[in-house]
PDB file of C-alpha atoms in Angstrom:
ATOM      1  CA  MET T 254      43.618 123.920  54.244  1.00 54.00           C
ATOM      2  CA  GLY T 255      40.122 124.640  55.238  1.00 63.00           C
ATOM      3  CA  PHE T 256      40.788 128.224  56.586  1.00 68.00           C
ATOM      4  CA  ASP T 257      43.400 130.328  54.449  1.00 76.00           C
ATOM      5  CA  ASP T 258      44.815 134.033  54.450  1.00 80.00           C
ATOM      6  CA  GLU T 259      41.650 134.818  52.537  1.00 85.00           C
ATOM      7  CA  ASP T 260      39.076 133.816  55.231  1.00 79.00           C
ATOM      8  CA  PHE T 261      41.202 135.132  57.929  1.00 78.00           C
ATOM      9  CA  ASP T 262      40.965 138.598  56.214  1.00 84.00           C
ATOM     10  CA  LEU T 263      37.277 138.547  55.823  1.00 84.00           C
ATOM     11  CA  MET T 264      36.859 137.172  59.631  1.00 80.00           C
ATOM     12  CA  LEU T 265      39.068 140.586  60.309  1.00 82.00           C
ATOM     13  CA  LYS T 266      36.416 142.735  58.734  1.00 84.00           C
ATOM     14  CA  GLU T 267      33.437 141.251  60.977  1.00 80.00           C
ATOM     15  CA  PHE T 268      35.977 141.147  64.230  1.00 76.00           C
ATOM     16  CA  PRO T 269      38.323 144.373  63.667  1.00 77.00           C
ATOM     17  CA  GLN T 270      41.085 144.138  66.127  1.00 76.00           C
ATOM     18  CA  LYS T 271      41.770 147.119  68.789  1.00 76.00           C
ATOM     19  CA  GLU T 272      45.596 148.552  68.439  1.00 77.00           C
ATOM     20  CA  ASN T 273      47.864 146.587  70.521  1.00 75.00           C
ATOM     21  CA  CYS T 274      45.242 144.250  71.474  1.00 70.00           C
ATOM     22  CA  ARG T 275      44.550 140.608  69.981  1.00 71.00           C
ATOM     23  CA  SER T 276      40.992 139.483  68.816  1.00 73.00           C
ATOM     24  CA  ASP T 277      40.531 136.575  70.958  1.00 76.00           C
ATOM     25  CA  THR T 278      37.275 135.970  68.976  1.00 74.00           C
ATOM     26  CA  LEU T 279      39.117 136.011  65.907  1.00 75.00           C
ATOM     27  CA  TYR T 280      42.155 133.425  66.879  1.00 74.00           C
ATOM     28  CA  ALA T 281      39.053 131.126  68.316  1.00 75.00           C
ATOM     29  CA  LEU T 282      37.261 131.174  65.583  1.00 72.00           C
ATOM     30  CA  ALA T 283      40.023 130.624  63.212  1.00 71.00           C
ATOM     31  CA  GLY T 284      41.431 127.814  65.673  1.00 71.00           C
ATOM     32  CA  ASN T 285      38.151 125.942  65.810  1.00 70.00           C
ATOM     33  CA  SER T 286      37.785 125.432  62.124  1.00 71.00           C
ATOM     34  CA  ILE T 287      38.111 122.045  60.573  1.00 75.00           C
ATOM     35  CA  VAL T 288      38.604 121.150  56.667  1.00 76.00           C
ATOM     36  CA  PHE T 289      35.307 120.103  55.694  1.00 79.00           C
ATOM     37  CA  GLN T 290      36.957 117.410  53.683  1.00 80.00           C
ATOM     38  CA  GLU T 291      38.245 115.563  56.725  1.00 82.00           C
ATOM     39  CA  LEU T 292      35.149 115.747  58.747  1.00 83.00           C
ATOM     40  CA  GLU T 293      32.950 114.109  55.514  1.00 84.00           C
ATOM     41  CA  ALA T 294      36.032 111.356  55.211  1.00 84.00           C
ATOM     42  CA  ILE T 295      35.396 110.851  59.332  1.00 82.00           C
ATOM     43  CA  PHE T 296      31.939 109.915  58.829  1.00 82.00           C
ATOM     44  CA  GLU T 297      32.389 108.019  55.462  1.00 82.00           C
ATOM     45  CA  VAL T 298      34.728 105.486  57.352  1.00 78.00           C
ATOM     46  CA  ILE T 299      31.959 105.203  60.154  1.00 76.00           C
ATOM     47  CA  LEU T 300      29.216 104.916  58.173  1.00 76.00           C
ATOM     48  CA  ASN T 301      30.664 102.711  55.625  1.00 77.00           C
ATOM     49  CA  GLU T 302      32.843  99.959  57.643  1.00 70.00           C
ATOM     50  CA  ASP T 303      29.693  98.814  59.592  1.00 62.00           C
ATOM     51  CA  TYR T 304      31.178 100.716  62.908  1.00 61.00           C
ATOM     52  CA  VAL T 305      27.785 102.366  63.508  1.00 54.00           C
ATOM     53  CA  THR T 306      25.017  99.508  64.195  1.00 63.00           C
ATOM     54  CA  GLU T 307      22.129 102.316  64.767  1.00 71.00           C
ATOM     55  CA  PHE T 308      21.423 105.837  65.183  1.00 73.00           C
ATOM     56  CA  VAL T 309      19.542 106.737  68.341  1.00 77.00           C
ATOM     57  CA  ALA T 310      17.948 109.989  69.538  1.00 80.00           C
ATOM     58  CA  ASP T 311      18.100 110.792  73.169  1.00 79.00           C
ATOM     59  CA  SER T 312      15.728 112.653  75.170  1.00 82.00           C
ATOM     60  CA  THR T 313      17.251 116.127  73.780  1.00 84.00           C
ATOM     61  CA  GLY T 314      16.944 114.942  70.110  1.00 78.00           C
ATOM     62  CA  GLN T 315      20.598 114.522  69.488  1.00 79.00           C
ATOM     63  CA  LEU T 316      21.571 111.432  67.506  1.00 75.00           C
ATOM     64  CA  GLN T 317      23.991 109.365  69.305  1.00 75.00           C
ATOM     65  CA  LEU T 318      25.678 106.672  67.337  1.00 69.00           C
ATOM     66  CA  ILE T 319      25.520 103.414  68.799  1.00 69.00           C
ATOM     67  CA  CYS T 320      28.381 100.899  67.909  1.00 64.00           C
TER      68      CYS T 320
END
């Protein structure tokens, strides 16, 4: 899907594993990955199905979806 063996091997070069230890950083990055096509489809449904009535910026400048 979004994170294949080639991606894992590239990350392994950046975060090499120590002998007899696992790389927590590497596993966290691999585990927190999301397939872009899935995220894109979620936003298409949200934006095309009139679930969102407006976007509002909060005090930190982040956009909030107001349904």
